[in-house]
PDB file of C-alpha atoms in Angstrom:
ATOM      1  CA  MET A   1       0.054   0.062  -0.026  1.00  0.00           C
ATOM      2  CA  HIS A   2       1.270   3.477  -0.794  1.00  0.00           C
ATOM      3  CA  ARG A   3       2.093   6.350   1.600  1.00  0.00           C
ATOM      4  CA  THR A   4      -0.842   8.380   2.757  1.00  0.00           C
ATOM      5  CA  ILE A   5      -1.723  11.457   4.747  1.00  0.00           C
ATOM      6  CA  PHE A   6      -2.690   8.814   7.572  1.00  0.00           C
ATOM      7  CA  THR A   7       0.967   7.674   7.685  1.00  0.00           C
ATOM      8  CA  THR A   8       2.524  11.009   7.434  1.00  0.00           C
ATOM      9  CA  PRO A   9       3.465  11.685  11.177  1.00  0.00           C
ATOM     10  CA  VAL A  10       3.307  15.469  11.758  1.00  0.00           C
ATOM     11  CA  VAL A  11       0.541  15.906   9.229  1.00  0.00           C
ATOM     12  CA  ASN A  12      -1.488  13.101  10.811  1.00  0.00           C
ATOM     13  CA  SER A  13      -1.217  14.655  14.216  1.00  0.00           C
ATOM     14  CA  LEU A  14      -2.285  18.120  13.096  1.00  0.00           C
ATOM     15  CA  LEU A  15      -5.169  16.813  10.973  1.00  0.00           C
ATOM     16  CA  ARG A  16      -6.414  14.508  13.784  1.00  0.00           C
ATOM     17  CA  GLY A  17      -6.666  17.667  16.154  1.00  0.00           C
ATOM     18  CA  PHE A  18      -8.417  19.694  13.378  1.00  0.00           C
ATOM     19  CA  SER A  19     -10.761  16.846  12.554  1.00  0.00           C
ATOM     20  CA  ILE A  20     -11.901  16.263  16.143  1.00  0.00           C
ATOM     21  CA  ALA A  21     -12.372  20.045  16.512  1.00  0.00           C
ATOM     22  CA  PHE A  22     -14.242  20.603  13.413  1.00  0.00           C
ATOM     23  CA  LEU A  23     -16.528  17.689  13.880  1.00  0.00           C
ATOM     24  CA  LYS A  24     -17.333  18.794  17.553  1.00  0.00           C
ATOM     25  CA  LEU A  25     -17.984  22.343  16.235  1.00  0.00           C
ATOM     26  CA  ARG A  26     -20.367  21.061  13.639  1.00  0.00           C
ATOM     27  CA  GLY A  27     -22.261  19.131  16.176  1.00  0.00           C
ATOM     28  CA  TRP A  28     -21.176  15.490  15.034  1.00  0.00           C
ATOM     29  CA  THR A  29     -20.848  12.568  17.494  1.00  0.00           C
ATOM     30  CA  LEU A  30     -18.392   9.803  16.808  1.00  0.00           C
ATOM     31  CA  ASP A  31     -18.999   6.246  18.118  1.00  0.00           C
ATOM     32  CA  GLY A  32     -17.059   3.039  18.269  1.00  0.00           C
ATOM     33  CA  GLN A  33     -13.382   2.155  17.714  1.00  0.00           C
ATOM     34  CA  LEU A  34     -11.551  -0.457  15.766  1.00  0.00           C
ATOM     35  CA  PRO A  35     -10.750  -3.486  17.983  1.00  0.00           C
ATOM     36  CA  ALA A  36      -7.159  -4.182  18.317  1.00  0.00           C
ATOM     37  CA  ALA A  37      -7.790  -7.896  17.254  1.00  0.00           C
ATOM     38  CA  HIS A  38      -8.848  -6.580  13.844  1.00  0.00           C
ATOM     39  CA  PRO A  39      -6.167  -4.112  12.448  1.00  0.00           C
ATOM     40  CA  LYS A  40      -6.829  -5.245   8.906  1.00  0.00           C
ATOM     41  CA  CYS A  41     -10.486  -5.061   7.702  1.00  0.00           C
ATOM     42  CA  VAL A  42     -12.910  -3.870   5.085  1.00  0.00           C
ATOM     43  CA  LEU A  43     -15.007  -0.848   6.125  1.00  0.00           C
ATOM     44  CA  ILE A  44     -18.389  -0.461   4.410  1.00  0.00           C
ATOM     45  CA  ALA A  45     -18.872   3.313   3.521  1.00  0.00           C
ATOM     46  CA  ALA A  46     -22.728   3.758   3.577  1.00  0.00           C
ATOM     47  CA  PRO A  47     -24.822   5.497   2.967  1.00  0.00           C
ATOM     48  CA  HIS A  48     -22.748   7.236   0.131  1.00  0.00           C
ATOM     49  CA  THR A  49     -25.126   9.947  -1.322  1.00  0.00           C
ATOM     50  CA  SER A  50     -22.886  13.136  -1.583  1.00  0.00           C
ATOM     51  CA  ASN A  51     -19.396  14.440  -2.475  1.00  0.00           C
ATOM     52  CA  TRP A  52     -19.167  15.638   1.310  1.00  0.00           C
ATOM     53  CA  ASP A  53     -18.983  12.059   2.356  1.00  0.00           C
ATOM     54  CA  LEU A  54     -15.237  11.983   1.477  1.00  0.00           C
ATOM     55  CA  PRO A  55     -14.091  14.887   3.608  1.00  0.00           C
ATOM     56  CA  TYR A  56     -16.306  13.850   6.527  1.00  0.00           C
ATOM     57  CA  THR A  57     -15.102  10.264   6.147  1.00  0.00           C
ATOM     58  CA  LEU A  58     -11.351  11.420   6.139  1.00  0.00           C
ATOM     59  CA  MET A  59     -12.055  13.576   9.238  1.00  0.00           C
ATOM     60  CA  VAL A  60     -13.683  10.649  11.067  1.00  0.00           C
ATOM     61  CA  ALA A  61     -10.822   8.404  10.081  1.00  0.00           C
ATOM     62  CA  PHE A  62      -8.419  10.846  11.686  1.00  0.00           C
ATOM     63  CA  ALA A  63     -10.452  11.187  14.759  1.00  0.00           C
ATOM     64  CA  LEU A  64     -10.734   7.458  15.284  1.00  0.00           C
ATOM     65  CA  ARG A  65      -7.039   6.879  14.543  1.00  0.00           C
ATOM     66  CA  LEU A  66      -7.692   4.709  11.376  1.00  0.00           C
ATOM     67  CA  ASN A  67      -5.101   4.080   8.550  1.00  0.00           C
ATOM     68  CA  VAL A  68      -7.711   4.092   5.622  1.00  0.00           C
ATOM     69  CA  TYR A  69      -7.371   3.524   1.938  1.00  0.00           C
ATOM     70  CA  TRP A  70     -10.630   4.175  -0.159  1.00  0.00           C
ATOM     71  CA  MET A  71     -11.773   3.259  -3.664  1.00  0.00           C
ATOM     72  CA  GLY A  72     -12.916   5.996  -6.000  1.00  0.00           C
ATOM     73  CA  LYS A  73     -13.877   6.217  -9.648  1.00  0.00           C
ATOM     74  CA  GLN A  74     -10.847   6.887 -11.869  1.00  0.00           C
ATOM     75  CA  GLN A  75     -12.117  10.353 -13.132  1.00  0.00           C
ATOM     76  CA  ILE A  76     -11.213  12.003  -9.679  1.00  0.00           C
ATOM     77  CA  PHE A  77      -7.561  10.716 -10.062  1.00  0.00           C
ATOM     78  CA  ARG A  78      -6.845  12.594 -13.258  1.00  0.00           C
ATOM     79  CA  TRP A  79      -4.178  15.375 -13.423  1.00  0.00           C
ATOM     80  CA  PRO A  80      -3.764  17.470 -11.423  1.00  0.00           C
ATOM     81  CA  PHE A  81      -5.709  15.849  -8.579  1.00  0.00           C
ATOM     82  CA  GLY A  82      -4.548  12.345  -8.934  1.00  0.00           C
ATOM     83  CA  PRO A  83      -1.388  12.594  -6.613  1.00  0.00           C
ATOM     84  CA  VAL A  84      -3.411  14.525  -3.989  1.00  0.00           C
ATOM     85  CA  MET A  85      -6.247  11.847  -4.097  1.00  0.00           C
ATOM     86  CA  ARG A  86      -3.627   9.088  -3.647  1.00  0.00           C
ATOM     87  CA  TRP A  87      -2.091  10.765  -0.724  1.00  0.00           C
ATOM     88  CA  LEU A  88      -5.514  11.069   0.863  1.00  0.00           C
ATOM     89  CA  GLY A  89      -5.560   7.294   0.639  1.00  0.00           C
ATOM     90  CA  GLY A  90      -7.510   6.844  -2.709  1.00  0.00           C
ATOM     91  CA  ILE A  91      -7.257   3.852  -5.016  1.00  0.00           C
ATOM     92  CA  SER A  92      -8.357   4.525  -8.602  1.00  0.00           C
ATOM     93  CA  VAL A  93     -11.098   2.204  -9.831  1.00  0.00           C
ATOM     94  CA  ASN A  94     -12.104   1.863 -13.436  1.00  0.00           C
ATOM     95  CA  ARG A  95     -15.819   0.891 -13.140  1.00  0.00           C
ATOM     96  CA  GLU A  96     -16.182   0.241 -16.975  1.00  0.00           C
ATOM     97  CA  GLN A  97     -13.309  -2.193 -17.260  1.00  0.00           C
ATOM     98  CA  SER A  98     -13.602  -5.875 -16.102  1.00  0.00           C
ATOM     99  CA  SER A  99     -10.643  -6.594 -13.943  1.00  0.00           C
ATOM    100  CA  ASN A 100      -9.601  -8.664 -10.944  1.00  0.00           C
ATOM    101  CA  LEU A 101     -10.025  -5.763  -8.391  1.00  0.00           C
ATOM    102  CA  VAL A 102     -11.360  -8.095  -5.688  1.00  0.00           C
ATOM    103  CA  ALA A 103      -8.250 -10.324  -5.829  1.00  0.00           C
ATOM    104  CA  ALA A 104      -5.849  -7.547  -6.124  1.00  0.00           C
ATOM    105  CA  SER A 105      -7.379  -5.710  -3.230  1.00  0.00           C
ATOM    106  CA  ALA A 106      -7.539  -8.784  -1.128  1.00  0.00           C
ATOM    107  CA  ALA A 107      -3.842  -9.565  -1.871  1.00  0.00           C
ATOM    108  CA  ALA A 108      -2.859  -5.954  -1.088  1.00  0.00           C
ATOM    109  CA  LEU A 109      -4.645  -6.183   2.393  1.00  0.00           C
ATOM    110  CA  VAL A 110      -2.894  -9.453   3.294  1.00  0.00           C
ATOM    111  CA  ALA A 111       0.366  -8.118   2.159  1.00  0.00           C
ATOM    112  CA  ALA A 112       0.142  -4.860   3.878  1.00  0.00           C
ATOM    113  CA  ASP A 113       2.460  -4.171   6.963  1.00  0.00           C
ATOM    114  CA  GLY A 114       0.450  -3.226  10.055  1.00  0.00           C
ATOM    115  CA  ALA A 115      -3.041  -1.904  10.395  1.00  0.00           C
ATOM    116  CA  VAL A 116      -4.936  -1.139   7.201  1.00  0.00           C
ATOM    117  CA  GLN A 117      -8.533  -0.581   6.578  1.00  0.00           C
ATOM    118  CA  LEU A 118      -9.943  -0.499   3.057  1.00  0.00           C
ATOM    119  CA  ILE A 119     -13.074   1.608   2.629  1.00  0.00           C
ATOM    120  CA  VAL A 120     -15.579   0.519   0.045  1.00  0.00           C
ATOM    121  CA  PRO A 121     -18.828   2.102  -0.720  1.00  0.00           C
ATOM    122  CA  PRO A 122     -21.230  -0.634  -1.569  1.00  0.00           C
ATOM    123  CA  GLU A 123     -23.500   1.553  -3.730  1.00  0.00           C
ATOM    124  CA  GLY A 124     -20.568   2.196  -5.912  1.00  0.00           C
ATOM    125  CA  THR A 125     -21.974   5.678  -6.812  1.00  0.00           C
ATOM    126  CA  ARG A 126     -23.616   8.738  -5.012  1.00  0.00           C
ATOM    127  CA  SER A 127     -26.526   8.483  -7.327  1.00  0.00           C
ATOM    128  CA  LYS A 128     -29.660   6.505  -6.382  1.00  0.00           C
ATOM    129  CA  THR A 129     -29.116   2.789  -6.946  1.00  0.00           C
ATOM    130  CA  ARG A 130     -31.267  -0.077  -5.898  1.00  0.00           C
ATOM    131  CA  TYR A 131     -28.543  -2.722  -5.859  1.00  0.00           C
ATOM    132  CA  TRP A 132     -25.319  -2.816  -3.759  1.00  0.00           C
ATOM    133  CA  LYS A 133     -22.205  -3.989  -5.362  1.00  0.00           C
ATOM    134  CA  THR A 134     -20.632  -6.939  -3.585  1.00  0.00           C
ATOM    135  CA  GLY A 135     -16.874  -6.220  -4.073  1.00  0.00           C
ATOM    136  CA  PHE A 136     -16.522  -5.152  -0.380  1.00  0.00           C
ATOM    137  CA  TYR A 137     -17.958  -8.538   0.645  1.00  0.00           C
ATOM    138  CA  TRP A 138     -15.650 -10.667  -1.671  1.00  0.00           C
ATOM    139  CA  ILE A 139     -12.545  -8.566  -0.802  1.00  0.00           C
ATOM    140  CA  ALA A 140     -13.002  -9.372   3.017  1.00  0.00           C
ATOM    141  CA  HIS A 141     -13.965 -12.939   2.260  1.00  0.00           C
ATOM    142  CA  THR A 142     -10.921 -13.454  -0.002  1.00  0.00           C
ATOM    143  CA  ALA A 143      -8.470 -11.764   2.440  1.00  0.00           C
ATOM    144  CA  GLN A 144     -10.033 -13.515   5.396  1.00  0.00           C
ATOM    145  CA  VAL A 145     -10.549 -10.153   7.303  1.00  0.00           C
ATOM    146  CA  PRO A 146     -13.709  -8.914   8.833  1.00  0.00           C
ATOM    147  CA  ILE A 147     -16.107  -6.309   7.571  1.00  0.00           C
ATOM    148  CA  VAL A 148     -16.591  -3.221   9.828  1.00  0.00           C
ATOM    149  CA  MET A 149     -19.915  -1.647   9.336  1.00  0.00           C
ATOM    150  CA  ALA A 150     -18.942   2.086   9.324  1.00  0.00           C
ATOM    151  CA  TYR A 151     -21.645   4.647   8.914  1.00  0.00           C
ATOM    152  CA  MET A 152     -22.395   8.283   8.472  1.00  0.00           C
ATOM    153  CA  ASP A 153     -25.846   9.622   9.488  1.00  0.00           C
ATOM    154  CA  TYR A 154     -26.287  13.273   8.448  1.00  0.00           C
ATOM    155  CA  GLU A 155     -29.772  13.602  10.089  1.00  0.00           C
ATOM    156  CA  ARG A 156     -28.537  12.775  13.608  1.00  0.00           C
ATOM    157  CA  LYS A 157     -24.864  13.991  12.839  1.00  0.00           C
ATOM    158  CA  LEU A 158     -23.660  10.622  13.840  1.00  0.00           C
ATOM    159  CA  SER A 159     -20.680   8.719  12.520  1.00  0.00           C
ATOM    160  CA  GLY A 160     -18.496   5.787  13.588  1.00  0.00           C
ATOM    161  CA  LEU A 161     -17.785   2.054  13.445  1.00  0.00           C
ATOM    162  CA  GLY A 162     -20.664  -0.281  13.905  1.00  0.00           C
ATOM    163  CA  PRO A 163     -20.527  -4.115  14.588  1.00  0.00           C
ATOM    164  CA  ILE A 164     -17.880  -6.425  12.952  1.00  0.00           C
ATOM    165  CA  PHE A 165     -19.162  -8.885  10.563  1.00  0.00           C
ATOM    166  CA  VAL A 166     -17.359 -12.010   9.413  1.00  0.00           C
ATOM    167  CA  PRO A 167     -18.422 -13.033   5.956  1.00  0.00           C
ATOM    168  CA  SER A 168     -19.732 -16.650   5.906  1.00  0.00           C
ATOM    169  CA  GLY A 169     -19.568 -17.150   2.164  1.00  0.00           C
ATOM    170  CA  ASP A 170     -23.414 -17.170   2.104  1.00  0.00           C
ATOM    171  CA  ILE A 171     -23.708 -13.736   0.476  1.00  0.00           C
ATOM    172  CA  GLU A 172     -27.538 -13.615   0.117  1.00  0.00           C
ATOM    173  CA  ALA A 173     -28.042 -14.374   3.881  1.00  0.00           C
ATOM    174  CA  ASP A 174     -25.146 -12.182   4.870  1.00  0.00           C
ATOM    175  CA  MET A 175     -26.326  -9.179   2.839  1.00  0.00           C
ATOM    176  CA  VAL A 176     -29.795  -9.377   4.390  1.00  0.00           C
ATOM    177  CA  LYS A 177     -28.090  -8.780   7.852  1.00  0.00           C
ATOM    178  CA  ILE A 178     -25.871  -6.126   6.659  1.00  0.00           C
ATOM    179  CA  LYS A 179     -28.451  -4.011   4.904  1.00  0.00           C
ATOM    180  CA  ALA A 180     -30.717  -4.405   7.987  1.00  0.00           C
ATOM    181  CA  PHE A 181     -28.078  -2.695  10.045  1.00  0.00           C
ATOM    182  CA  TYR A 182     -27.877   0.137   7.569  1.00  0.00           C
ATOM    183  CA  ALA A 183     -31.694   0.819   7.443  1.00  0.00           C
ATOM    184  CA  GLN A 184     -31.400   3.149  10.290  1.00  0.00           C
ATOM    185  CA  PHE A 185     -29.056   5.779   8.811  1.00  0.00           C
ATOM    186  CA  LYS A 186     -29.799   8.713   6.544  1.00  0.00           C
ATOM    187  CA  GLY A 187     -27.252   9.987   4.100  1.00  0.00           C
ATOM    188  CA  LYS A 188     -26.908  13.731   3.133  1.00  0.00           C
ATOM    189  CA  ASN A 189     -29.184  13.148   0.232  1.00  0.00           C
ATOM    190  CA  ALA A 190     -31.440  10.550   2.059  1.00  0.00           C
ATOM    191  CA  SER A 191     -33.648   9.823  -0.942  1.00  0.00           C
ATOM    192  CA  GLN A 192     -30.729   8.504  -2.885  1.00  0.00           C
ATOM    193  CA  PHE A 193     -30.031   5.594  -0.267  1.00  0.00           C
ATOM    194  CA  ASP A 194     -31.918   2.414  -0.711  1.00  0.00           C
ATOM    195  CA  HIS A 195     -30.860  -0.245   1.774  1.00  0.00           C
ATOM    196  CA  GLN A 196     -33.283  -2.880   0.400  1.00  0.00           C
TER     197      GLN A 196
END
């Protein structure tokens, strides 16, 4: 995994303080923490309905002392923003090209030194969509790491880390449980989030 803002010592400390102060001033409450037993995991990023999700997610990650990488569409990695997005923990994804992203992501998680959390938005887009993509599930299953159900509720100004979920391999049964957890949360553009 490449060097990020989360692994840059002085910057990390400064941005952690800024993030905690900013979120507190904006009235946000943070909940949960990553258990020490699971330093490597896949974080579900839901609901994902706005461009504001990225800066808030990064601030929550700083506040909770996470070392995150996140997946984003390749368009936001074009010059001149690409190097900055990668430094922020971004990994470019070409959604139109069939590739072995699951296997590559799982291998990177397994090979990474130390704590690494990979953020994957299951909707795959900020637009309204009825069906969740299952890449996050198969990355965790392949890497044999748990899924942490991270959330951001704009209505209640509540964000954090929910329960840990270990994929059983029965994706249909597991997705019912995962989506049931997310039914309680409202994204910034709540009408665009469908937990069904």
